[in-house]
Tab-separated table of C-alpha atoms in Angstrom:
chain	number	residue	atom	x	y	z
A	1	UNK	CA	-126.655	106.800	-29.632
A	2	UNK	CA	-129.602	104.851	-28.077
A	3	UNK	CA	-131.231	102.567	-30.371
A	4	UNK	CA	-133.798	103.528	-33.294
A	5	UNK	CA	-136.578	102.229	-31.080
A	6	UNK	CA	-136.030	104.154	-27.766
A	7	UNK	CA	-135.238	107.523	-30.816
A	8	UNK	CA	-138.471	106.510	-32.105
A	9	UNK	CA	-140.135	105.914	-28.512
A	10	UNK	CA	-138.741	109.749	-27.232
A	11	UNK	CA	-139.467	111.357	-30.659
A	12	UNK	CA	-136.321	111.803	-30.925
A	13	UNK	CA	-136.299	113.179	-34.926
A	14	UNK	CA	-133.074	114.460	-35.085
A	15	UNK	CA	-131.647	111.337	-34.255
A	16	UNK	CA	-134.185	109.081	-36.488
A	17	UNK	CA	-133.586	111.290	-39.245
A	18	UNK	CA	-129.867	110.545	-39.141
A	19	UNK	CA	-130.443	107.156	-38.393
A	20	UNK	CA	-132.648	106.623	-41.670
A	21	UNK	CA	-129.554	108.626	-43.762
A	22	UNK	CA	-127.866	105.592	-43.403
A	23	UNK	CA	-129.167	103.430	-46.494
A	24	UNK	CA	-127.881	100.143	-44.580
A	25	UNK	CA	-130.636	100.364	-41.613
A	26	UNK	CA	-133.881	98.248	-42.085
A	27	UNK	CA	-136.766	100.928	-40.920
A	28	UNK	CA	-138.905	97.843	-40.895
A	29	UNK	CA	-136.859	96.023	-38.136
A	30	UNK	CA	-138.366	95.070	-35.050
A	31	UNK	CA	-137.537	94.372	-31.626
A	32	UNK	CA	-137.495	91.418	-29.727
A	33	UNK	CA	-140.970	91.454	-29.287
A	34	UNK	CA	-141.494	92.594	-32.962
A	35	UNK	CA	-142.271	96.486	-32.477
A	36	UNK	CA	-140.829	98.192	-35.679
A	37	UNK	CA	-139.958	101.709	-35.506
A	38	UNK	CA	-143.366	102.875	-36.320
A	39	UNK	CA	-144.965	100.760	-34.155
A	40	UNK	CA	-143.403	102.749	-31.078
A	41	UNK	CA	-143.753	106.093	-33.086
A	42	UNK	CA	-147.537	105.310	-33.230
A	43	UNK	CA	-147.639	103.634	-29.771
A	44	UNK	CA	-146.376	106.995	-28.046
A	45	UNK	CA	-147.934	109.887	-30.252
A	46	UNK	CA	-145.017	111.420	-32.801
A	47	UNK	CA	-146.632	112.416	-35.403
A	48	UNK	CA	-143.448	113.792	-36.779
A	49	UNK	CA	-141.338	110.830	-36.221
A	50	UNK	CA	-144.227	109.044	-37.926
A	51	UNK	CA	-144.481	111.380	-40.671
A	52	UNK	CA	-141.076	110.970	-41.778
A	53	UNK	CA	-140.574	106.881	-41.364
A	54	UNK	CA	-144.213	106.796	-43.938
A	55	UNK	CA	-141.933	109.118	-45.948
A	56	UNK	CA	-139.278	106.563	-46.128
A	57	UNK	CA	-140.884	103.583	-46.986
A	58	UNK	CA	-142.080	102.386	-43.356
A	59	UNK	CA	-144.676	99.300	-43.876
A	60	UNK	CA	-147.784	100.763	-43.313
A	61	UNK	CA	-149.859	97.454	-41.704
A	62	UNK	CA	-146.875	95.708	-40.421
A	63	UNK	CA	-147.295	93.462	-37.364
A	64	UNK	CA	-145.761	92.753	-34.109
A	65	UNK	CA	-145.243	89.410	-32.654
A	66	UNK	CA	-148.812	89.764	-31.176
A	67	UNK	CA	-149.978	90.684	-34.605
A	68	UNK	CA	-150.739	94.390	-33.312
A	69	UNK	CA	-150.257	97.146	-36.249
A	70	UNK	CA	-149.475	100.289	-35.694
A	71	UNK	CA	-152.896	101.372	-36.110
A	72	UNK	CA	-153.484	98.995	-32.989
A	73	UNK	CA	-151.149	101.036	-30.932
A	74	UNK	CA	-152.351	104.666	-31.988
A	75	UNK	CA	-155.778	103.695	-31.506
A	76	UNK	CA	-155.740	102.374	-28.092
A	77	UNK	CA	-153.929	105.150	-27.063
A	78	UNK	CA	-155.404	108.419	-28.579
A	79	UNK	CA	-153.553	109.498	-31.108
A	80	UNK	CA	-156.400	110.823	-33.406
A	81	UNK	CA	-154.027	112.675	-35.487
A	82	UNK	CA	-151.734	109.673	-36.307
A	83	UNK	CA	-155.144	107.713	-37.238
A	84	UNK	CA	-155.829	110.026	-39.129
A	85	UNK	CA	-152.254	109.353	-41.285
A	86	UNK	CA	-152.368	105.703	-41.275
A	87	UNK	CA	-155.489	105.539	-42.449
A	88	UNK	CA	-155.124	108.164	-45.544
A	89	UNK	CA	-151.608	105.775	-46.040
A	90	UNK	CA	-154.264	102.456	-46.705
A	91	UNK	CA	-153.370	101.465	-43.367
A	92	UNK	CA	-156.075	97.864	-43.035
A	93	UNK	CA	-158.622	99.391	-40.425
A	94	UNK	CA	-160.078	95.712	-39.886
A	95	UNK	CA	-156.602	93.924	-39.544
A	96	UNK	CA	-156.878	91.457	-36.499
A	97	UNK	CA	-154.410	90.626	-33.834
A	98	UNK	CA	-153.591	87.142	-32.458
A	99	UNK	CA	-156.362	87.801	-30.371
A	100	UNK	CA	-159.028	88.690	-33.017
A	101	UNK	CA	-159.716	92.402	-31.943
A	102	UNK	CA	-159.573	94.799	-34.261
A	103	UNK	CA	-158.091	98.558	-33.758
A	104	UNK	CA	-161.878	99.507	-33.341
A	105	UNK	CA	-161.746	96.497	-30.600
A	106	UNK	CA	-159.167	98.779	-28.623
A	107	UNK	CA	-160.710	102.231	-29.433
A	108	UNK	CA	-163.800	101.187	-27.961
A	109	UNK	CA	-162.294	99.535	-24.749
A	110	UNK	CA	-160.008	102.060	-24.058
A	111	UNK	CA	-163.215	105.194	-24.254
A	112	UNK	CA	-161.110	107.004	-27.224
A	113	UNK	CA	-164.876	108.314	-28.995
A	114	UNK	CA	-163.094	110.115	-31.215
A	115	UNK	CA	-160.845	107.525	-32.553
A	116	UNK	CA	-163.376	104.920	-32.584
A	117	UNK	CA	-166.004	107.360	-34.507
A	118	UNK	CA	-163.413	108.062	-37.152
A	119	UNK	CA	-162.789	104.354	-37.922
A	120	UNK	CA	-166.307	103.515	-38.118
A	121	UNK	CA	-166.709	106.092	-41.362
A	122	UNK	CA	-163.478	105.016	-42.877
A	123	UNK	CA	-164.449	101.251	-42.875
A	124	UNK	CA	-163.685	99.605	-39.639
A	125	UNK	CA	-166.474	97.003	-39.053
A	126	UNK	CA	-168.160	97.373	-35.865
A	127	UNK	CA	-169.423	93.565	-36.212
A	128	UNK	CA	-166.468	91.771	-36.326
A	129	UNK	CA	-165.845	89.230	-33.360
A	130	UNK	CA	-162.810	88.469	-31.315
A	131	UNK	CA	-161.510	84.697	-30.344
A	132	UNK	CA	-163.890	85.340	-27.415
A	133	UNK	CA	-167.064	86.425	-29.629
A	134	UNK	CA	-166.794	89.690	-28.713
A	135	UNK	CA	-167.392	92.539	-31.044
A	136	UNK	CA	-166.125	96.629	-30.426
A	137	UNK	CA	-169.710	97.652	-29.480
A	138	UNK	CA	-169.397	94.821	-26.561
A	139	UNK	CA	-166.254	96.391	-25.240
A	140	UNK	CA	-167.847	100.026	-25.782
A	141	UNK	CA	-169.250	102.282	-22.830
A	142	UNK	CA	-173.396	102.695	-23.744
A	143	UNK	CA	-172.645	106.589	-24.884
A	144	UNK	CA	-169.670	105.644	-27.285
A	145	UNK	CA	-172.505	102.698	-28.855
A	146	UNK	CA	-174.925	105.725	-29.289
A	147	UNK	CA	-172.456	107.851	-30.847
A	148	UNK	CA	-171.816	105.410	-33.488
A	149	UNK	CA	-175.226	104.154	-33.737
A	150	UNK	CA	-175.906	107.829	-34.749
A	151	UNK	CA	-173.024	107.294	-37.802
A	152	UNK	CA	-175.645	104.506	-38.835
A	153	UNK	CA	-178.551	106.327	-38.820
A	154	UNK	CA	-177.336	109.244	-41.140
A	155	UNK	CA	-176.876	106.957	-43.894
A	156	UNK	CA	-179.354	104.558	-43.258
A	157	UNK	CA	-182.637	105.045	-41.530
A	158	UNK	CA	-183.206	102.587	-38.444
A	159	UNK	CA	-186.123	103.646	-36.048
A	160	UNK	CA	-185.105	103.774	-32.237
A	161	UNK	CA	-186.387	100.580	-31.115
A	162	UNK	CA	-185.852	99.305	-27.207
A	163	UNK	CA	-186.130	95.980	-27.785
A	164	UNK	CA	-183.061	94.780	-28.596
A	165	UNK	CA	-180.421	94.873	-26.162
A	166	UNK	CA	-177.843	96.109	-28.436
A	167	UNK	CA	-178.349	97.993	-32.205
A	168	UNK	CA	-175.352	99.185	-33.443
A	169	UNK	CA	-173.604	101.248	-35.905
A	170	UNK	CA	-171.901	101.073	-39.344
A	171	UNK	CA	-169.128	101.763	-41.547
A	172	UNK	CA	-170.221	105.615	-42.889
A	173	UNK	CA	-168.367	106.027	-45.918
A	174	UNK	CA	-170.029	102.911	-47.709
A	175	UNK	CA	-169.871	104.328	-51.813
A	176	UNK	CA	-165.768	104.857	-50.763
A	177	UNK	CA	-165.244	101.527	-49.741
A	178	UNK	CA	-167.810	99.075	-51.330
A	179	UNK	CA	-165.534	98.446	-54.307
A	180	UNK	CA	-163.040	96.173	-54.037
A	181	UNK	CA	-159.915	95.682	-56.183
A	182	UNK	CA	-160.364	92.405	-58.466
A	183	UNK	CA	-157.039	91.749	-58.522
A	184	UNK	CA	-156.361	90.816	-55.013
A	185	UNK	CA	-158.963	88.700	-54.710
A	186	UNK	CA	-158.008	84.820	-54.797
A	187	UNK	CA	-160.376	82.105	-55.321
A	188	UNK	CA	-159.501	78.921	-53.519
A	189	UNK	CA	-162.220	76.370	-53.747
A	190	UNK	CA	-165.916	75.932	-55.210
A	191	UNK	CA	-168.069	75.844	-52.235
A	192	UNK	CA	-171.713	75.822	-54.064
A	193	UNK	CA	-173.122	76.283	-56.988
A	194	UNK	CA	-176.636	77.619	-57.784
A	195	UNK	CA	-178.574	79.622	-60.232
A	196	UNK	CA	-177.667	82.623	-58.732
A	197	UNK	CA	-174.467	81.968	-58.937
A	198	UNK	CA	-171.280	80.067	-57.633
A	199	UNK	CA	-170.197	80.354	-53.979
A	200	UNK	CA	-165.971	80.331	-53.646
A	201	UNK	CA	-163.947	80.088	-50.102
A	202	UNK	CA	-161.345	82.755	-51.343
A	203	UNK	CA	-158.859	85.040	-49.850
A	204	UNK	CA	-159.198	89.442	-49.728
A	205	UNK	CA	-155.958	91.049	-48.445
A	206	UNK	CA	-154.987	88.897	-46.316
A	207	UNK	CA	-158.294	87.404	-44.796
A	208	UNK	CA	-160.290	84.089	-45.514
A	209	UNK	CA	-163.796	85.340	-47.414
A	210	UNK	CA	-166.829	83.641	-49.068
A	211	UNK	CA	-166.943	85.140	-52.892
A	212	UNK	CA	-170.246	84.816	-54.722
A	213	UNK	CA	-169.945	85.440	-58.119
A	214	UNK	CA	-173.340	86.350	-59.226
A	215	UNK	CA	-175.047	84.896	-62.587
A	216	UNK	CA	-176.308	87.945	-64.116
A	217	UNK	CA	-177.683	87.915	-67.837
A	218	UNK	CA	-177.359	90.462	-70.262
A	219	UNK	CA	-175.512	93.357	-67.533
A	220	UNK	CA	-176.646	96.552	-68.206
A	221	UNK	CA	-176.099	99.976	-66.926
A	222	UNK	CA	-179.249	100.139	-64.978
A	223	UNK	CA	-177.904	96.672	-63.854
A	224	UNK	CA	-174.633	98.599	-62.713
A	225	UNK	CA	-176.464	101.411	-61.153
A	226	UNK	CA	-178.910	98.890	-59.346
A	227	UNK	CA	-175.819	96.848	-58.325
A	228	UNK	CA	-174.044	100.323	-56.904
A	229	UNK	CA	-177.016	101.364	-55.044
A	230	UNK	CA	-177.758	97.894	-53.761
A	231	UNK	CA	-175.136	96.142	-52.447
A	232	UNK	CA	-173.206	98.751	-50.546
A	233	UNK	CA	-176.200	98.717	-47.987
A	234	UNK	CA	-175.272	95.233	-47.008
A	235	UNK	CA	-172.400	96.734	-45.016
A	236	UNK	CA	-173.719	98.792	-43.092
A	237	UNK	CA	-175.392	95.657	-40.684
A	238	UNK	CA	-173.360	95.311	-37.804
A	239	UNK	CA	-175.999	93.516	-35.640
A	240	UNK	CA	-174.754	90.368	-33.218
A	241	UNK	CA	-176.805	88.318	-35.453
A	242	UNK	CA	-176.482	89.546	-38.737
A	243	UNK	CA	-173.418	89.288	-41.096
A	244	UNK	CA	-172.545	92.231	-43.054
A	245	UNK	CA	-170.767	92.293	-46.760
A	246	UNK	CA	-167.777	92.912	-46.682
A	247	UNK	CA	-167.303	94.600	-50.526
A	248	UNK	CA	-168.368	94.132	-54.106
A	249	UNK	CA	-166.908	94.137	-57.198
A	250	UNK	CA	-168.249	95.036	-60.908
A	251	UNK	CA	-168.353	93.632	-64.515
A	252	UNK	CA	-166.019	94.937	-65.218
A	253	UNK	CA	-163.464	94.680	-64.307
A	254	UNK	CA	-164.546	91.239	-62.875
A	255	UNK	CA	-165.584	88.714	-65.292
A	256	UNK	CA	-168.971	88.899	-63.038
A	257	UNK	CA	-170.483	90.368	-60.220
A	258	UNK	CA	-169.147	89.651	-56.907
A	259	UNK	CA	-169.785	90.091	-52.866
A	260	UNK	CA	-167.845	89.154	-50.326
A	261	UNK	CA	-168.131	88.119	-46.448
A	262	UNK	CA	-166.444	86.790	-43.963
A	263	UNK	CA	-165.565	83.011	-43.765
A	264	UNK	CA	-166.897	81.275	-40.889
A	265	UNK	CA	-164.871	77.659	-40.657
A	266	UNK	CA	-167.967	76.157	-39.203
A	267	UNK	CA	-169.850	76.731	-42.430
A	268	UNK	CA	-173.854	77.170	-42.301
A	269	UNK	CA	-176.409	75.705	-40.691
A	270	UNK	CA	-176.982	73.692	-43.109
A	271	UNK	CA	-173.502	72.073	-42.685
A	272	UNK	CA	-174.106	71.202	-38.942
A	273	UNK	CA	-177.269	69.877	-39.299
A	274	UNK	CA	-176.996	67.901	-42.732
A	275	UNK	CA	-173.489	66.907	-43.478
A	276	UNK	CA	-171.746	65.010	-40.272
A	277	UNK	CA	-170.163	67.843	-38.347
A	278	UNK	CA	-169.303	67.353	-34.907
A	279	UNK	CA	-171.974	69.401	-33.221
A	280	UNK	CA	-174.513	67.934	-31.125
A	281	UNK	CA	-177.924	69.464	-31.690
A	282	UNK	CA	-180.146	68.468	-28.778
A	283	UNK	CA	-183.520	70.466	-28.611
A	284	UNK	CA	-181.826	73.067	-25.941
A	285	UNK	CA	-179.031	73.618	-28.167
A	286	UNK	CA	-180.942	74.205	-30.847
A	287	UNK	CA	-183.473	76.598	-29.154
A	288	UNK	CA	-180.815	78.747	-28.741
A	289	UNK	CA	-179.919	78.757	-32.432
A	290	UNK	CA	-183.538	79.785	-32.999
A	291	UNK	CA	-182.963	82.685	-30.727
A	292	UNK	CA	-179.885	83.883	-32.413
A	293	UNK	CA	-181.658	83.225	-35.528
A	294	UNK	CA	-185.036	85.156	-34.466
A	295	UNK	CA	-182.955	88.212	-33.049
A	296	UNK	CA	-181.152	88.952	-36.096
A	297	UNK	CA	-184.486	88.899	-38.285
A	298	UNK	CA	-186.355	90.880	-35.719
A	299	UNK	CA	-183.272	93.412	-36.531
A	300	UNK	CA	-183.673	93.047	-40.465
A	301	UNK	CA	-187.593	93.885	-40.328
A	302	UNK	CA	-186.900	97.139	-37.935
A	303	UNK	CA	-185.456	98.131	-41.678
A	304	UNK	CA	-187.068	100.828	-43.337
A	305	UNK	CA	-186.989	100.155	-46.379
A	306	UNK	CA	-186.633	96.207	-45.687
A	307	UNK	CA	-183.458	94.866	-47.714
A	308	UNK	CA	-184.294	93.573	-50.648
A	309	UNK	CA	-184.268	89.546	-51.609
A	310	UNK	CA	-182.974	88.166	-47.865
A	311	UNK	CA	-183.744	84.447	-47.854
A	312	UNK	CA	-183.653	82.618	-44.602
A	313	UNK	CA	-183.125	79.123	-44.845
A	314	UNK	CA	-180.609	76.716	-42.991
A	315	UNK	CA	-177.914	77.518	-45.750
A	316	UNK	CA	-177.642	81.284	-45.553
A	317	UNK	CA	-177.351	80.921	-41.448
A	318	UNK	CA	-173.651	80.708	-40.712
A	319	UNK	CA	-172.414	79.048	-37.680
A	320	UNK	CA	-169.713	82.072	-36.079
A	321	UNK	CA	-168.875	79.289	-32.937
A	322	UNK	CA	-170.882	76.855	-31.710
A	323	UNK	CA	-173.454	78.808	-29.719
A	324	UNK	CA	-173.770	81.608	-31.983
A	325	UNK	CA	-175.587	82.358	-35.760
A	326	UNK	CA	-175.550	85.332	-38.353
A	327	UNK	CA	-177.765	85.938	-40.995
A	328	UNK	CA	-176.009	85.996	-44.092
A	329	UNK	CA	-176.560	87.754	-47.834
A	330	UNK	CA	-174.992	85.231	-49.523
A	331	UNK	CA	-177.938	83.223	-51.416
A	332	UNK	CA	-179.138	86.798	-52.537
A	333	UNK	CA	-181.497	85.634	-55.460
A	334	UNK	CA	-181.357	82.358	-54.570
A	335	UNK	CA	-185.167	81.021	-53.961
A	336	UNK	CA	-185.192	78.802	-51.327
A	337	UNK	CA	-187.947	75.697	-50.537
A	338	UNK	CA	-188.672	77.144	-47.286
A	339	UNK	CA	-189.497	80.251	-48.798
A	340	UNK	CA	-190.889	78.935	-51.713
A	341	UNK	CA	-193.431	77.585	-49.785
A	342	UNK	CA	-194.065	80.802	-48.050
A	343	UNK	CA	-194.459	82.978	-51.130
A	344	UNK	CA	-196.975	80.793	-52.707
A	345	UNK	CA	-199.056	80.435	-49.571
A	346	UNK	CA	-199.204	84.217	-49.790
A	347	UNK	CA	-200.080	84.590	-53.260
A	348	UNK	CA	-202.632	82.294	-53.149
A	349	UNK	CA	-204.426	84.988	-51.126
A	350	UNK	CA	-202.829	88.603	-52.622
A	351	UNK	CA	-200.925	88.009	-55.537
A	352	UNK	CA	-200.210	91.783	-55.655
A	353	UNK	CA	-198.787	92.329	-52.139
A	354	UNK	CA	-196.314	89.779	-50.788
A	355	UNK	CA	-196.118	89.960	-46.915
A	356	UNK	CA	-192.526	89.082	-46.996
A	357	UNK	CA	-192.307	89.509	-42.967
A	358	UNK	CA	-195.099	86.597	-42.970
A	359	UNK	CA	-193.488	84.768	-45.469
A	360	UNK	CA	-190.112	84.753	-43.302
A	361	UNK	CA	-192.150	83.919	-40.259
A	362	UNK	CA	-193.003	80.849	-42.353
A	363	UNK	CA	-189.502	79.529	-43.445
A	364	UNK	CA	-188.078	80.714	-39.750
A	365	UNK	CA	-191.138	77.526	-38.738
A	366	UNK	CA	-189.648	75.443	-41.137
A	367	UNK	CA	-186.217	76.252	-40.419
A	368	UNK	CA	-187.323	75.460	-36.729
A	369	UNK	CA	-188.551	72.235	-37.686
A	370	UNK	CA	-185.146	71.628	-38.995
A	371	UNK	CA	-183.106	72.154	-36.063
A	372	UNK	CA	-185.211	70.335	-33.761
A	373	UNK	CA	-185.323	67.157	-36.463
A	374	UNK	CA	-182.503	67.801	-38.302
A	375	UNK	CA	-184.137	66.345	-41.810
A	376	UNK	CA	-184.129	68.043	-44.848
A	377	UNK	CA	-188.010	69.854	-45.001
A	378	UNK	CA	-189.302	67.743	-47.670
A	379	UNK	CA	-186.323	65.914	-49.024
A	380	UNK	CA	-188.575	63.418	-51.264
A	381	UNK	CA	-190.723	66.275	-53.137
A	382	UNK	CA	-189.237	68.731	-55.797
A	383	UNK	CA	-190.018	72.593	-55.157
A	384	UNK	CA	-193.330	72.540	-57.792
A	385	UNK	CA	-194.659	69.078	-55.798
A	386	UNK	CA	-193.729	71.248	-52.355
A	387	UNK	CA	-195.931	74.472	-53.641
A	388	UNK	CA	-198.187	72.679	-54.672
A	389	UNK	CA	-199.542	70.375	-52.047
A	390	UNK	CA	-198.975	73.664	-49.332
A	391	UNK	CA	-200.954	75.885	-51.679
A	392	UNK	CA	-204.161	73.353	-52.440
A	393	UNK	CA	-203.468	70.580	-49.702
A	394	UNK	CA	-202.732	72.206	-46.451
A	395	UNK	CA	-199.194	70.420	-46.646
A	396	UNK	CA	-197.176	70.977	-43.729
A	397	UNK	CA	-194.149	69.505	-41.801
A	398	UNK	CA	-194.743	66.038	-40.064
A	399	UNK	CA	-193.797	66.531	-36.117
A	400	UNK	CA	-192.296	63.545	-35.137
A	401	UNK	CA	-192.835	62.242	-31.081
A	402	UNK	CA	-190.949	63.435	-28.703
A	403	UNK	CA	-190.412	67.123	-29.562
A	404	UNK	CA	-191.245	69.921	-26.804
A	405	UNK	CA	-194.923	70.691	-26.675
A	406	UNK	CA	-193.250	74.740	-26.314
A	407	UNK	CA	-191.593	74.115	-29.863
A	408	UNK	CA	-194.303	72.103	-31.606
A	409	UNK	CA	-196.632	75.334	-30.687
A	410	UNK	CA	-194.607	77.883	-31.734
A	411	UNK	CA	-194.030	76.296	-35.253
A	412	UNK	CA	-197.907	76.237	-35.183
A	413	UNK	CA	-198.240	79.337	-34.546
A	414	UNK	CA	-195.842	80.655	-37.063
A	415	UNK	CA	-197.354	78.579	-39.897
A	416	UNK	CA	-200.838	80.167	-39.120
A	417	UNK	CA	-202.900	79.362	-42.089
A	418	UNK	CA	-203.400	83.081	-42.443
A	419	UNK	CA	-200.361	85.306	-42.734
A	420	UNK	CA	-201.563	88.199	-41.068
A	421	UNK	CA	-201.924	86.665	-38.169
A	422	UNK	CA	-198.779	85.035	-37.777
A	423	UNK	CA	-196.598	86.834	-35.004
A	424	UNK	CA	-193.715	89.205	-35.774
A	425	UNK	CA	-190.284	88.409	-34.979
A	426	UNK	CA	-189.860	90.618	-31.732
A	427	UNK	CA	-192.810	88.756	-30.479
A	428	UNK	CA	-191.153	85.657	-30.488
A	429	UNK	CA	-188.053	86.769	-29.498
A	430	UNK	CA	-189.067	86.759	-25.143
A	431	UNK	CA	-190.755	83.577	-26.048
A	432	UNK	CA	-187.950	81.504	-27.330
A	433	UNK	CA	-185.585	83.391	-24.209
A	434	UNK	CA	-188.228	81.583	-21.812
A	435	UNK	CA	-187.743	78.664	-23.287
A	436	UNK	CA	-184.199	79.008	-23.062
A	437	UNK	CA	-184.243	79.870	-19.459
A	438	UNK	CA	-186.079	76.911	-18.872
C-alpha cells in the first residue's frame, strides 16, 4: 500500500481508514517537507478524508516546514467546504507562514471570494502585513476588496469616500471573537506604565502582543456593558495606517481589563525618535512618516460615529518597518501633552463642544514638529505650565533654522489660532504627497 500521504493526497478513505486502525501510526507525521496527512487532505479537497483524520485526533493548526497550516492549503485552493471544518475545529485563521501571509493572504491572491469572505467574518484580519508589508487587500483583485469592504460596512457604518486609495474591510463576527481566554495570555515584560494603566510585551496563542491592562476604579456593570460595546469596534480597522485590536478580556475573569495588539519590534515613534534607535530621521524621511501618519487619521475621522478617546501623540504611533506607521489604541485614556494642549485651546473658546478633529489637527502639528526636530514638545514645562502658557500666552513650538519653509507652513497652518479654520486631514493628505514627491 502507497503511503498515508499519497492515500490522503487520492482520497483514498478506505485505505486511510485502515491505516489509522493501526494505533502505532502517528496521524500527525509529516513528510520530508513537513506535510502531515491533513495537510494534503486539505491541500487537494477530501472533505471525507479530512473529516475522519479531525475525528482521530489530527492537529488542527499544525505546520509544515514552510509554516503553512492546513487552513493555508484549503484556502488557496478553494475548498470552501473544508474551511468551513477547520474553522468550526478552532483552526487559528490569522496563523502566519515563514513568509508572514496569512490564509486570507492566499485567499485573496489566488481570487477564491468565497473563501476569503468567509474568513473575514470568522476573524481573519484583513490588516495584517507580510515580511514584504503587504496586507490580503494588497494581493486582492478591486471587486474581492469591495466585497469585503461591504462585510465592514454592515457592522459598522463608513461613508464611501474616494479619497483614499484603499478602505478596507473587517472581521464581521466581532461580539464572537472579541473575548479572549485569560488563561493563555502570558505577560513577558513591563513596557510602560501610566494612569491608564500598564503596557506588557506578552504572548496570545502563539504570537508576540502588546497587553494593556487598564486601571479602572470601582468596575461596574455599566462599566462591563460600556467595555463590551466599546472595545470590540477597535477590530474592525483594517486600514494601511491604522492598527486594529486584536481582543479584550474582562474583570473577571482577568484581574483587570485588558486589550491586545500586535507587537511591532520597532516600538513607537516615540522610541525612534527619543531613545537611540538606529533610524535616521532626516526631514524626507520623516515627511513620509507624516504621510502615513495623516492617512490613517484622515481614515479615523471618515468614522461615523468617531471612536471614542484616540490620542495621537508620538507614543501611540507604532513603527510596522522603517517606512511605514499605524495608529494605535493603546494609550486609550491616556491624556497626552500634545493633546492636552489642544483640548484647552478649544475650551477656552466652547467649553461645551470639543472639536476633537481640530484638536487632533493640533497634536498631528506638534507631532510634526517632533519628527522634523526630534525633541520632546516642551520637555522643561509640566502639562498645567504647557496649558497654561498655550491657553493665555499664545505658547507655541520654537522652529529651529534650517527646517523646510513647506513644513514650517504646514505646522502653521495646523496650529491656526482658531480651530475651525484649521484644515482637515484629507486636505493635507495631497499636500504632504507633494512634498514627498519633491
Amino acid at each position: 500500500m502507497d503511503d498515508i500521504f499519497t492515500q490522503c493526497r487520492e482520497g483514498n478513505a478506505v485505505a486511510v481508514r485502515l491505516w489509522l486502525d493501526n494505533t502505532e501510526n502517528d496521524l500527525n507525521q509529516g513528510d520530508d517537507h513537513g506535510f502531515s496527512p491533513l495537510h494534503w487532505a486539505c491541500r487537494e479537497g477530501r472533505s471525507s478524508v479530512v473529516d475522519m483524520l479531525i475525528m482521530r485526533g489530527a492537529r488542527i493548526n499544525v505546520m509544515n516546514r514552510g509554516d503553512d497550516t492546513p487552513l493555508h492549503l484549503a484556502s488557496s485552493h478553494g475548498h470552501r467546504d473544508i474551511v468551513g471544518k477547520l474553522i468550526q475545529c478552532k483552526a487559528d485563521t490569522n496563523a502566519a507562514n515563514e513568509h508572514g501571509n496569512t490564509p486570507l493572504h492566499y485567499a485573496c491572491f489566488w481570487g477564491q471570494d468565497l473563501v476569503a469572505e468567509d474568513l473575514v467574518t470568522n476573524g481573519a484580519q484583513v490588516s495584517i502585513c507580510n515580511k514584504y508589508g503587504e496586507t490580503p487587500m494588497d494581493k486582492a483583485k478591486p471587486h474581492l476588496r469591495e466585497l469585503l469592504r461591504g462585510i465592514l460596512t454592515s457592522f459598522y457604518h463608513l461613508p464611501h469616500s474616494n479619497s483614499f486609495k484603499s478602505i478596507f474591510g473587517c472581521n464581521g463576527t466581532l461580539n464572537k471573537h472579541a473575548g479572549i481566554d485569560y488563561k493563555q495570555l502570558s505577560l513577558l515584560a513591563k513596557i510602560n506604565e501610566n494612569q491608564s494603566g500598564e503596557l506588557w510585551q506578552g504572548r496570545w496563542q502563539g504570537n508576540e502582543v502588546v497587553v494593556k491592562v487598564l486601571k479602572v476604579r470601582d468596575w461596574t456593570t455599566r462599566k462591563s456593558r460600556d467595555f463590551n460595546e466599546e472595545y470590540p469596534k477597535l477590530r474592525i480597522f483594517s486600514h494601511p495606517n491604522v492598527l486594529p485590536m486584536l481582543g479584550a478580556c474582562q474583570s473577571p475573569p482577568a484581574p483587570h481589563p485588558i486589550i491586545i495588539t500586535h507587537w511591532m519590534p520597532y516600538g513607537s515613534l516615540y522610541n525612534v525618535l527619543h531613545e537611540g534607535t538606529n533610524f535616521v530621521v532626516d526631514q524626507t524621511q520623516a515627511v513620509k512618516f507624516a504621510l502615513d501618519i495623516a492617512c490613517g487619521m484622515a481614515f479615523l475621522h471618515t468614522l461615523e460615529p468617531m471612536i471614542p478617546r484616540h490620542y495621537l501623540n508620538s507614543k501611540s504611533v507604532m513603527v510596522i518597518r522603517s517606512c511605514g506607521f499605524k495608529h494605535s489604541f493603546q494609550d486609550h485614556k491616556s491624556m497626552n501633552r500634545s493633546k492636552k494642549i489642544a483640548l484647552k485651546k478649544t475650551r477656552k473658546t466652547k467649553p461645551e463642544e470639543i472639536n476633537r478633529r481640530s484638536a487632533d489637527m493640533w497634536s498631528f502639528a506638534v507631532l510634526l514638529w517632533e519628527l522634523v526636530t526630534r525633541e520632546v514638545p516642551y520637555a522643561d514645562l509640566s502639562n498645567m505650565e504647557i496649558g497654561m502658557k498655550v491657553a493665555l500666552e499664545g505658547l507655541r513650538p520654537t522652529i529651529p533654522p534650517g527646517i523646510s519653509p513647506h513644513i514650517c507652513k504646514l505646522m502653521k497652518i495646523c496650529m491656526n489660532e482658531d480651530p475651525a479654520k484649521r484644515p482637515k486631514f484629507d486636505m493635507i493628505v495631497p499636500i504632504l504627497e507633494k512634498m514627498q514627491d519633491k
